[in-house]
N, CA, C and O atoms as a printed pandas DataFrame, in Angstrom:
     atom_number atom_name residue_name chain_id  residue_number  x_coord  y_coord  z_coord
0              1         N          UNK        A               1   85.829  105.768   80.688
1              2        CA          UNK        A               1   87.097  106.449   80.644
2              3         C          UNK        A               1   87.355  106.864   79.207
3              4         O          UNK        A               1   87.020  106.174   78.244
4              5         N          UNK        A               2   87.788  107.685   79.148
5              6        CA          UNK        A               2   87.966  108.714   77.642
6              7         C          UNK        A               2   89.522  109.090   77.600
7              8         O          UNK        A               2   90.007  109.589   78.616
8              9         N          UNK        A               3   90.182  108.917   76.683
9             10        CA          UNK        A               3   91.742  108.851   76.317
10            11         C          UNK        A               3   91.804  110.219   75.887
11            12         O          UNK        A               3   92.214  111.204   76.501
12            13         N          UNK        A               4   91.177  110.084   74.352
13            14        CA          UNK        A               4   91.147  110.972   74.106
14            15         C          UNK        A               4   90.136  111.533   72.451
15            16         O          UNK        A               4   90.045  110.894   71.404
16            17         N          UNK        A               5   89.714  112.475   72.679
17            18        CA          UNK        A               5   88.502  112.813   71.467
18            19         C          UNK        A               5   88.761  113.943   70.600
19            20         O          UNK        A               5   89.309  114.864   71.206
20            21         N          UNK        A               6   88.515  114.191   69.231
21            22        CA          UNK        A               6   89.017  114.849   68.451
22            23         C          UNK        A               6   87.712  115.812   68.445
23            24         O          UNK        A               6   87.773  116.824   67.746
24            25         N          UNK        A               7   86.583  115.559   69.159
25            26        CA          UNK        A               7   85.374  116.212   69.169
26            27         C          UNK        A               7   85.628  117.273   69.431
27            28         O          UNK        A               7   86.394  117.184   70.391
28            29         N          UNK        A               8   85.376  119.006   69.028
29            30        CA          UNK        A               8   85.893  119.902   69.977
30            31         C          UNK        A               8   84.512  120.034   70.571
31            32         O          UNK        A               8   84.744  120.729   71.560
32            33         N          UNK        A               9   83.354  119.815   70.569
33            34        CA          UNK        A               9   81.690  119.782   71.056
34            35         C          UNK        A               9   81.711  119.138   72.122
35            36         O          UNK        A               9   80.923  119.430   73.022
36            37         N          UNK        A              10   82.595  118.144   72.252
37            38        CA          UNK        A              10   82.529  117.133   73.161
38            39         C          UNK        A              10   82.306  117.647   74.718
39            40         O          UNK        A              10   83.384  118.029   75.174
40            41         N          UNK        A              11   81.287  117.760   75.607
41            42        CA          UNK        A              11   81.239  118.355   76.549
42            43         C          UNK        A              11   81.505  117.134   77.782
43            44         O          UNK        A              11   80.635  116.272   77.909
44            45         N          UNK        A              12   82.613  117.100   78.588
45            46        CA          UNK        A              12   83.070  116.313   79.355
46            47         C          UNK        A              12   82.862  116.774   80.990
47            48         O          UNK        A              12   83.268  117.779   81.573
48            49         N          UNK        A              13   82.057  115.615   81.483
49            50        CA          UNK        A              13   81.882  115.933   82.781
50            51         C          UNK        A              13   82.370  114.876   83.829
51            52         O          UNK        A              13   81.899  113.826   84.266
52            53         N          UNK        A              14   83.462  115.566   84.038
53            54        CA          UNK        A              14   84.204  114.181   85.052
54            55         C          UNK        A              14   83.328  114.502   86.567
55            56         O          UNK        A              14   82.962  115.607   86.966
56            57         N          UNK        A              15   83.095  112.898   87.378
57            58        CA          UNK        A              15   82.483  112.894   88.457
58            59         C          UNK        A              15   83.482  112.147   89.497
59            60         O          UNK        A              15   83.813  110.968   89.372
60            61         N          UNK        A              16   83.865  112.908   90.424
61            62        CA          UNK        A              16   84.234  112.612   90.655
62            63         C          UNK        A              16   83.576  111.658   91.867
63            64         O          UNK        A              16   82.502  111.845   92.439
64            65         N          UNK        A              17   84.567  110.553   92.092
65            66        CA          UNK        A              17   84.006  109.203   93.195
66            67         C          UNK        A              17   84.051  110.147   94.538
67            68         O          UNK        A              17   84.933  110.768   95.131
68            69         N          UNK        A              18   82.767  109.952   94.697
69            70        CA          UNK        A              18   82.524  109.770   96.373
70            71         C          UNK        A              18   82.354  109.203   97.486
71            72         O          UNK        A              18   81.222  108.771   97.703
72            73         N          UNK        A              19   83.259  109.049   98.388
73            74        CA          UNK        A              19   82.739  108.351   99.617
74            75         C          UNK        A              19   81.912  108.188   99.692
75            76         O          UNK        A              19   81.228  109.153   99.353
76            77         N          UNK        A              20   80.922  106.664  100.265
77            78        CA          UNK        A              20   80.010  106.912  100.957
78            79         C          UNK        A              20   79.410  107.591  102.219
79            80         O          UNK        A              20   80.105  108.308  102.939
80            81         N          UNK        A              21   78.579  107.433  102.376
81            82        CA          UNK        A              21   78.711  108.442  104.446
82            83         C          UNK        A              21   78.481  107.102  104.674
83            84         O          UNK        A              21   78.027  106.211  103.957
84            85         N          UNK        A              22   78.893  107.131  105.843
85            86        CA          UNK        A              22   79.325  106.244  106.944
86            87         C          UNK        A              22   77.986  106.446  107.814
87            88         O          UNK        A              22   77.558  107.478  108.332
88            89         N          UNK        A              23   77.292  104.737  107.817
89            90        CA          UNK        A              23   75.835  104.905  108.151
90            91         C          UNK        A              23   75.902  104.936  110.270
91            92         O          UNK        A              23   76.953  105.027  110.905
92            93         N          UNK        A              24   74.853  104.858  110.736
93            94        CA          UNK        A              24   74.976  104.938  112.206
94            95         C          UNK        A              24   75.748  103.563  112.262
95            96         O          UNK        A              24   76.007  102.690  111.433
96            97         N          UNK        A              25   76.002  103.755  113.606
97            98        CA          UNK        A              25   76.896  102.512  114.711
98            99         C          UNK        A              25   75.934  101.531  114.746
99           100         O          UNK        A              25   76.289  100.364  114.579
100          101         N          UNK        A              26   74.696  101.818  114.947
101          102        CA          UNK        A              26   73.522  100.711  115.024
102          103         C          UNK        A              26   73.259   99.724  113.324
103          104         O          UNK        A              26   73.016   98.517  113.350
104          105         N          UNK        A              27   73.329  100.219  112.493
105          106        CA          UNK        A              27   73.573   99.750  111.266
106          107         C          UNK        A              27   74.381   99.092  110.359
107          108         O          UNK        A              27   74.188   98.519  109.286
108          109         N          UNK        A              28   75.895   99.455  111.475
109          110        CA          UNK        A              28   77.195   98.695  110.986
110          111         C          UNK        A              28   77.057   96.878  111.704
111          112         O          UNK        A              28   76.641   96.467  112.787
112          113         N          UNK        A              29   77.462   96.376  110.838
113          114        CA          UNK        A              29   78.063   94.749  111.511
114          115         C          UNK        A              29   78.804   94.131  111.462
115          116         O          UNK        A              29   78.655   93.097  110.811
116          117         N          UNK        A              30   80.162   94.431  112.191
117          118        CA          UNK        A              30   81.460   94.421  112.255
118          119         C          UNK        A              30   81.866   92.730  113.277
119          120         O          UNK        A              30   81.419   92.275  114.330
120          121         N          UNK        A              31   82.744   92.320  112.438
121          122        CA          UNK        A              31   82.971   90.831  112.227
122          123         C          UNK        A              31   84.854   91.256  113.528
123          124         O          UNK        A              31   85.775   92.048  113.328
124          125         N          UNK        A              32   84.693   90.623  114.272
125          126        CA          UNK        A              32   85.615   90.672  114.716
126          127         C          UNK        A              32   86.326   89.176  115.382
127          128         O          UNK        A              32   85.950   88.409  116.269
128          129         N          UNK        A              33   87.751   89.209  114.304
129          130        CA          UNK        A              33   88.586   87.537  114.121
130          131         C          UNK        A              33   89.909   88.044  114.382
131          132         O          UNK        A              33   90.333   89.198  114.317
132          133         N          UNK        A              34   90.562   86.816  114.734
133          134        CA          UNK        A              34   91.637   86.841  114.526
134          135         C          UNK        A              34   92.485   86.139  113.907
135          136         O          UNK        A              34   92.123   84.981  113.699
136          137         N          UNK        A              35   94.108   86.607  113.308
137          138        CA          UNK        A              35   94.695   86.149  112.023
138          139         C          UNK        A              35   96.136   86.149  112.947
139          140         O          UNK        A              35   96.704   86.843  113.790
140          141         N          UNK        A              36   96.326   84.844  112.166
141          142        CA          UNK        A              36   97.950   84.435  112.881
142          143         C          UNK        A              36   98.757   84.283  111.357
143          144         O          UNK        A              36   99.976   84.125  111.428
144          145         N          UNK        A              37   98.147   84.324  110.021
145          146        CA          UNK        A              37   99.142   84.115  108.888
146          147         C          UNK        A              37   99.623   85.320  108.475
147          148         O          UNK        A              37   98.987   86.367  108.355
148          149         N          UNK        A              38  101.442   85.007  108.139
149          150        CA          UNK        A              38  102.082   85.721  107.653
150          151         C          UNK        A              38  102.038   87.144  108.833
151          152         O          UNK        A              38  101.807   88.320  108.554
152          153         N          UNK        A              39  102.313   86.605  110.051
153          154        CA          UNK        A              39  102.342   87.628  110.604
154          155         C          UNK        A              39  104.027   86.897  111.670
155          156         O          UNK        A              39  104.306   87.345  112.782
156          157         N          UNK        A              40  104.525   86.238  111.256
157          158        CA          UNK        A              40  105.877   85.228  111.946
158          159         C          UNK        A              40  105.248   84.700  112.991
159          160         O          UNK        A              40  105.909   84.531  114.016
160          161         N          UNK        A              41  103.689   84.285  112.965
161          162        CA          UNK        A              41  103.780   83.622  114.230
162          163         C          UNK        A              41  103.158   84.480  115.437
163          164         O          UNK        A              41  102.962   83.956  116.533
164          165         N          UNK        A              42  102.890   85.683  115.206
165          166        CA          UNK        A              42  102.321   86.814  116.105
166          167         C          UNK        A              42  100.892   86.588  116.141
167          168         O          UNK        A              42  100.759   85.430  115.745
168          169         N          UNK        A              43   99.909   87.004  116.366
169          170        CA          UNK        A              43   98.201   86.824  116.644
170          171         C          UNK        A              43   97.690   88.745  116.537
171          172         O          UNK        A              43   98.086   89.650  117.272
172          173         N          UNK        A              44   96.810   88.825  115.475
173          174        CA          UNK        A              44   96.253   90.260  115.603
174          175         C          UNK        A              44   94.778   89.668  115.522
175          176         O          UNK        A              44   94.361   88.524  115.338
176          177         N          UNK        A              45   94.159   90.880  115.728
177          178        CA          UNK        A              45   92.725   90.889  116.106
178          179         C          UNK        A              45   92.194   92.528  115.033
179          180         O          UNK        A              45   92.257   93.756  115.106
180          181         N          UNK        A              46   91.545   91.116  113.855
181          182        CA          UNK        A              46   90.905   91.909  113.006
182          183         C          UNK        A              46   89.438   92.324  113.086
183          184         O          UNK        A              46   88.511   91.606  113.459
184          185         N          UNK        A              47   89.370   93.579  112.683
185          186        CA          UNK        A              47   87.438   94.308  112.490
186          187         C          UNK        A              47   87.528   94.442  111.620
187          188         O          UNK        A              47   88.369   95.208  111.149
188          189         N          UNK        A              48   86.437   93.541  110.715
189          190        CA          UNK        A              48   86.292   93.518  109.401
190          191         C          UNK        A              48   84.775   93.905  109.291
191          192         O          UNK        A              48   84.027   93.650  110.235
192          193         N          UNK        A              49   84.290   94.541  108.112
193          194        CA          UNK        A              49   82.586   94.612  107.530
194          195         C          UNK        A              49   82.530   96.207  107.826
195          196         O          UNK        A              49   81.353   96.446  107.555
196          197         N          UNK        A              50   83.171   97.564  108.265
197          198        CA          UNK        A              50   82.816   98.747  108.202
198          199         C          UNK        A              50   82.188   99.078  106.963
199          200         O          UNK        A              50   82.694   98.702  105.906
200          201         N          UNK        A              51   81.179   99.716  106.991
201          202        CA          UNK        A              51   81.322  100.439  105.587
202          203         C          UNK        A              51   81.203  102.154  105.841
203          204         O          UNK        A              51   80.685  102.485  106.907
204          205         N          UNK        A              52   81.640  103.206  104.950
205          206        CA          UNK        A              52   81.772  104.326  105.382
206          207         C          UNK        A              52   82.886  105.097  104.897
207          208         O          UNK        A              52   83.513  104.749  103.896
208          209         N          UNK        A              53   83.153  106.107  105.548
209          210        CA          UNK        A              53   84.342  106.762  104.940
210          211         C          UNK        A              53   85.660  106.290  105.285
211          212         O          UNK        A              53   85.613  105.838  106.429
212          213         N          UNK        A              54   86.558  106.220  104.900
213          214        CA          UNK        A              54   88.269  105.937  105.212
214          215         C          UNK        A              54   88.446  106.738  106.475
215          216         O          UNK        A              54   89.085  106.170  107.361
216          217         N          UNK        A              55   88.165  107.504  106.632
217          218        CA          UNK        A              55   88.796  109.040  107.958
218          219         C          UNK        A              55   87.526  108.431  109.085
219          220         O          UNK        A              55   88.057  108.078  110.138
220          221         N          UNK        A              56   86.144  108.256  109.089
221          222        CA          UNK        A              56   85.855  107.371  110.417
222          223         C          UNK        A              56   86.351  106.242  110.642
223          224         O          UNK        A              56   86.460  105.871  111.811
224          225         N          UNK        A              57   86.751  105.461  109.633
225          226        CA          UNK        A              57   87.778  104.226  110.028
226          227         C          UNK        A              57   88.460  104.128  110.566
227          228         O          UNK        A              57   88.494  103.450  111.593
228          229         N          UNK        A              58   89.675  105.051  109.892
229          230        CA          UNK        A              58   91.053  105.265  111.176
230          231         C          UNK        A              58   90.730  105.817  112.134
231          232         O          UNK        A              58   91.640  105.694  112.953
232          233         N          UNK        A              59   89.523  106.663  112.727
233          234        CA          UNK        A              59   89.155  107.259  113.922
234          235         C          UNK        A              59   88.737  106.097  114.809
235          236         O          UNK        A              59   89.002  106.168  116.009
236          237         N          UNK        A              60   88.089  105.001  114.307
237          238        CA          UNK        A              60   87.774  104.282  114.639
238          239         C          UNK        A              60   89.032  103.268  115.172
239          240         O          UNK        A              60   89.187  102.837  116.315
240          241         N          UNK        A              61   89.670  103.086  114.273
241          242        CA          UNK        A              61   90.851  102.172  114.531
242          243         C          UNK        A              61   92.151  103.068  115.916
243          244         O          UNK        A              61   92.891  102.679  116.819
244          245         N          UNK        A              62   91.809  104.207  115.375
245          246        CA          UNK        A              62   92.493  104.743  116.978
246          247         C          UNK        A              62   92.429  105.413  118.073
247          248         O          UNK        A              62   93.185  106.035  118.820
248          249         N          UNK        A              63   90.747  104.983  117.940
249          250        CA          UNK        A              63   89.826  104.874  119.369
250          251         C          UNK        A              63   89.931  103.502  119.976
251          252         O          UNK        A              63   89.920  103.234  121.178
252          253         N          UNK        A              64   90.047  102.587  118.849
253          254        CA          UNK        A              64   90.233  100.908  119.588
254          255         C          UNK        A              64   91.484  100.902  119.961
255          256         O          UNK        A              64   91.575  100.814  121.185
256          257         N          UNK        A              65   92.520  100.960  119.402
257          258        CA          UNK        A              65   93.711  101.274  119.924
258          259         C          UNK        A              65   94.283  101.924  121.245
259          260         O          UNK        A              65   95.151  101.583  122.048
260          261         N          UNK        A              66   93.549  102.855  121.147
261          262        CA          UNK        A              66   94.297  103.210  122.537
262          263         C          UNK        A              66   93.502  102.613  123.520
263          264         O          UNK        A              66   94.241  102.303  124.455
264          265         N          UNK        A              67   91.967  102.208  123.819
265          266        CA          UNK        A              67   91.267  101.629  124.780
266          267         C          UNK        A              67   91.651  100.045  124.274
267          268         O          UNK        A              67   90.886   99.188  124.717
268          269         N          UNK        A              68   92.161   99.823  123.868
269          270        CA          UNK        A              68   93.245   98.541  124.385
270          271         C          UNK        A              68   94.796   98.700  125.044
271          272         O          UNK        A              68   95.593   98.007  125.677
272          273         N          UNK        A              69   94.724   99.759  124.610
273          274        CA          UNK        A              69   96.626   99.892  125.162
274          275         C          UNK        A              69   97.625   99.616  124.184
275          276         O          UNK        A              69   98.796   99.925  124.407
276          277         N          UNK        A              70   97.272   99.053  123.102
277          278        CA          UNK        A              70   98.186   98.224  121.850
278          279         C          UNK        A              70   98.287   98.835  120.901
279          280         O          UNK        A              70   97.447   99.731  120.813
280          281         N          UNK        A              71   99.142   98.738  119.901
281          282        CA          UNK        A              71   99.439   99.074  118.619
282          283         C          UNK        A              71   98.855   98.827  117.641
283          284         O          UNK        A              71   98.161   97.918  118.097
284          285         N          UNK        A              72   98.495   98.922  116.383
285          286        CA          UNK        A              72   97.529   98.691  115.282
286          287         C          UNK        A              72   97.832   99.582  113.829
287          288         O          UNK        A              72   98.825  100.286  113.652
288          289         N          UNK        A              73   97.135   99.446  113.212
289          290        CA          UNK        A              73   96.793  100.390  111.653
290          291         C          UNK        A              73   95.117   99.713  111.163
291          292         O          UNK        A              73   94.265   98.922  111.570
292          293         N          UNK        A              74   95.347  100.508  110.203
293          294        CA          UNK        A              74   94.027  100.554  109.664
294          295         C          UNK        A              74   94.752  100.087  107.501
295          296         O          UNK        A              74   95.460  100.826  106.818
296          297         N          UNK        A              75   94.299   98.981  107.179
297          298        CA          UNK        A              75   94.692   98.495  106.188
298          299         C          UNK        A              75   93.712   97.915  105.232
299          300         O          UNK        A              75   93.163   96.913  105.691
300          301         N          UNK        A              76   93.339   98.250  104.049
301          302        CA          UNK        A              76   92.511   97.560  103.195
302          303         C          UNK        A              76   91.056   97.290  103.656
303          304         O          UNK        A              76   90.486   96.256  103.308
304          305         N          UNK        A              77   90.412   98.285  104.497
305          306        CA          UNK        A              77   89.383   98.259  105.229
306          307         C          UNK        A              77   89.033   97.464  106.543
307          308         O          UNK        A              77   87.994   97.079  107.079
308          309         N          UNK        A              78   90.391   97.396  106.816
309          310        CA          UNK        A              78   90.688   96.461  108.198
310          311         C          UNK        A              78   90.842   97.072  109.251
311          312         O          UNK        A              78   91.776   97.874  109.253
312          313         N          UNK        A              79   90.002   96.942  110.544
313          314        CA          UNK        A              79   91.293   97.637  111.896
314          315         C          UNK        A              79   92.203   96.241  112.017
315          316         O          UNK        A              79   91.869   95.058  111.946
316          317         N          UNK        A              80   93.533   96.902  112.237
317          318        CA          UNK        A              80   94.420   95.703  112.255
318          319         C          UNK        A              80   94.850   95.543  114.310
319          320         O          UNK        A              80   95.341   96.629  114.619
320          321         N          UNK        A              81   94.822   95.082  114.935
321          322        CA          UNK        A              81   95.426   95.338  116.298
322          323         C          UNK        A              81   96.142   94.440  117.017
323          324         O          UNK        A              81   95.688   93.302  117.128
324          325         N          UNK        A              82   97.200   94.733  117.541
325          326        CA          UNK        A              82   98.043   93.660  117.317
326          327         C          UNK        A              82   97.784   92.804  119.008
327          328         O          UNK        A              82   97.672   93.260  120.146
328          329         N          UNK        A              83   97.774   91.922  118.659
329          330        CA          UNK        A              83   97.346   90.412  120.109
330          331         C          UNK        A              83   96.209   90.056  120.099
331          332         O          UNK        A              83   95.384   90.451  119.275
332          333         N          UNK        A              84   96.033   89.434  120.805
333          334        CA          UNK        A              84   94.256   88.802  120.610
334          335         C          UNK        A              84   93.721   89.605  122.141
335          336         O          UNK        A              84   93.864   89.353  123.337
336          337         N          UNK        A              85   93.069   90.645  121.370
337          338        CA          UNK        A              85   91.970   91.491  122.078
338          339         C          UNK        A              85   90.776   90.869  121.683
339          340         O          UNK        A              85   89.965   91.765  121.919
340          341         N          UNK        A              86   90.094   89.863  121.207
341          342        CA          UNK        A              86   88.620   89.983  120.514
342          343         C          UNK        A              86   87.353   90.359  121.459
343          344         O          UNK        A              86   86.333   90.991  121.183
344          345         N          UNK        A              87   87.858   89.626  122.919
345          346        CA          UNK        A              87   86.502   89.591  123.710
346          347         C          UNK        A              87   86.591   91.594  123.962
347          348         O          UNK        A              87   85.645   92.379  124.017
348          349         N          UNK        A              88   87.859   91.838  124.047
349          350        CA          UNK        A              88   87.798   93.697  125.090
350          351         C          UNK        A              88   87.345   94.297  123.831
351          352         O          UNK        A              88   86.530   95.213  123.940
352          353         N          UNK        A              89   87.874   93.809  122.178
353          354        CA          UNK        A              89   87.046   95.019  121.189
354          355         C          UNK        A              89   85.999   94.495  121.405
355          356         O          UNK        A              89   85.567   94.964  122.458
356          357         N          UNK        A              90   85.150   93.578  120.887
357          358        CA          UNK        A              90   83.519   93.585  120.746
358          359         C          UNK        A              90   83.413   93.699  121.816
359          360         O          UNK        A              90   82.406   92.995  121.742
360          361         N          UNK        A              91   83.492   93.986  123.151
361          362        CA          UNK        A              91   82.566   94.960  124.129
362          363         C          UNK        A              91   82.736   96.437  124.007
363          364         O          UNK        A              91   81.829   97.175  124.393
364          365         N          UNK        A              92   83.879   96.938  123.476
365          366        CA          UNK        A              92   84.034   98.372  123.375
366          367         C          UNK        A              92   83.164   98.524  122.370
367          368         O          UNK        A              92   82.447   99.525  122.361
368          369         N          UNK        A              93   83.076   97.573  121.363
369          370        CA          UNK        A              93   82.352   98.315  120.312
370          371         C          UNK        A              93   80.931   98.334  120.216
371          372         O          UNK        A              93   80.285   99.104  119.506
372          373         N          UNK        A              94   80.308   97.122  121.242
373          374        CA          UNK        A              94   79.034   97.017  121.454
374          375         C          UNK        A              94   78.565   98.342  122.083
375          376         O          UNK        A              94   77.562   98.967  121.740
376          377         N          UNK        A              95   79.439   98.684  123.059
377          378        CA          UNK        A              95   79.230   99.494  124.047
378          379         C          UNK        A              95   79.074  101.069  122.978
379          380         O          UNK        A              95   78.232  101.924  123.253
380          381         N          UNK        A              96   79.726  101.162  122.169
381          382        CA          UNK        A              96   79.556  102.586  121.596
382          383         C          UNK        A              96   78.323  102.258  120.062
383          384         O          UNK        A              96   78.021  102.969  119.103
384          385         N          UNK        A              97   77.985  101.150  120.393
385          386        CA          UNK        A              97   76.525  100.768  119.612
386          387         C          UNK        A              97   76.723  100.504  118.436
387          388         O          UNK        A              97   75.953  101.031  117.633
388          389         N          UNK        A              98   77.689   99.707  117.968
389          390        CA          UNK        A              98   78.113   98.757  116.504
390          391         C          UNK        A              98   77.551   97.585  116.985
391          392         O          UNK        A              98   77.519   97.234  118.165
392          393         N          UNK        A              99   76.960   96.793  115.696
393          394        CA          UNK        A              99   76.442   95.171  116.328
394          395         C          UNK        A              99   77.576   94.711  115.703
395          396         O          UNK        A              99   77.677   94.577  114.484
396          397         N          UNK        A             100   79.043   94.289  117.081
397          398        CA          UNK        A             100   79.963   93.879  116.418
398          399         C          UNK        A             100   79.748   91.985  117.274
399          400         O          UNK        A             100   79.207   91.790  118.363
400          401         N          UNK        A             101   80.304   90.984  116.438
401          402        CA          UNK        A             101   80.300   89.662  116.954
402          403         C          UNK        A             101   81.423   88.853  116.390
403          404         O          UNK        A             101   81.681   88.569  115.220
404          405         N          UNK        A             102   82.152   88.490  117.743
405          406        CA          UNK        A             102   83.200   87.750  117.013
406          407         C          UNK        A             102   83.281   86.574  116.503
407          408         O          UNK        A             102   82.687   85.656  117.069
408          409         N          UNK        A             103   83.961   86.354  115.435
409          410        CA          UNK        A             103   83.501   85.672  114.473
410          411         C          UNK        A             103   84.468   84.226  114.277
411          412         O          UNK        A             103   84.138   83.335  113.495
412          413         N          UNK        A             104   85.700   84.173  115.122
413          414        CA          UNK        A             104   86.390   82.970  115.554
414          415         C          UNK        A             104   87.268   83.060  116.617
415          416         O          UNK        A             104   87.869   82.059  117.008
């Protein structure tokens, strides 16, 4: 990071960060738990381990969403979904070819 340079030669090439691509479904291994803290006592059902772009994530997170019927977001690389779905996501997600396994 460069503030600032009195160089006027100084030839500056900002790069900008790129997403990664988001590898196949067969390559991902998505951890699927569930979390009862700091939620008052409620139960969600987290997919954790994507790696990939932000925009297949949330596609992802509201493709699981609606083939559960429930509410959710997509947070800090989390699908978040709210109740304990674990066994109906890891079959949806097996089924569209993620090696997902739940993980408690």
């Amino acid at each position: 990071m460069l503030v600032y340079s009195t160089n006027p030669h100084l030839n500056l090439q900002l790069q900008e960060q790129q997403e990664a691509e988001t590898p196949a479904p067969a390559k991902q291994k998505l951890l699927v738990g569930i979390d009862r803290r700091q939620r008052a006592g409620k139960q969600v059902t987290l997919v954790s381990g994507f790696t990939g772009k932000k925009d297949d994530l949330e596609a992802l997170g509201k493709t699981l969403k609606g083939k559960c019927g429930v509410g959710g977001s997509v947070k800090e690389g989390q699908i978040i979904i709210q109740g304990d779905c674990r066994d109906k996501v890891v079959t949806l997600l097996q089924n569209m070819g993620y090696q997902a396994k739940r993980s408690n």
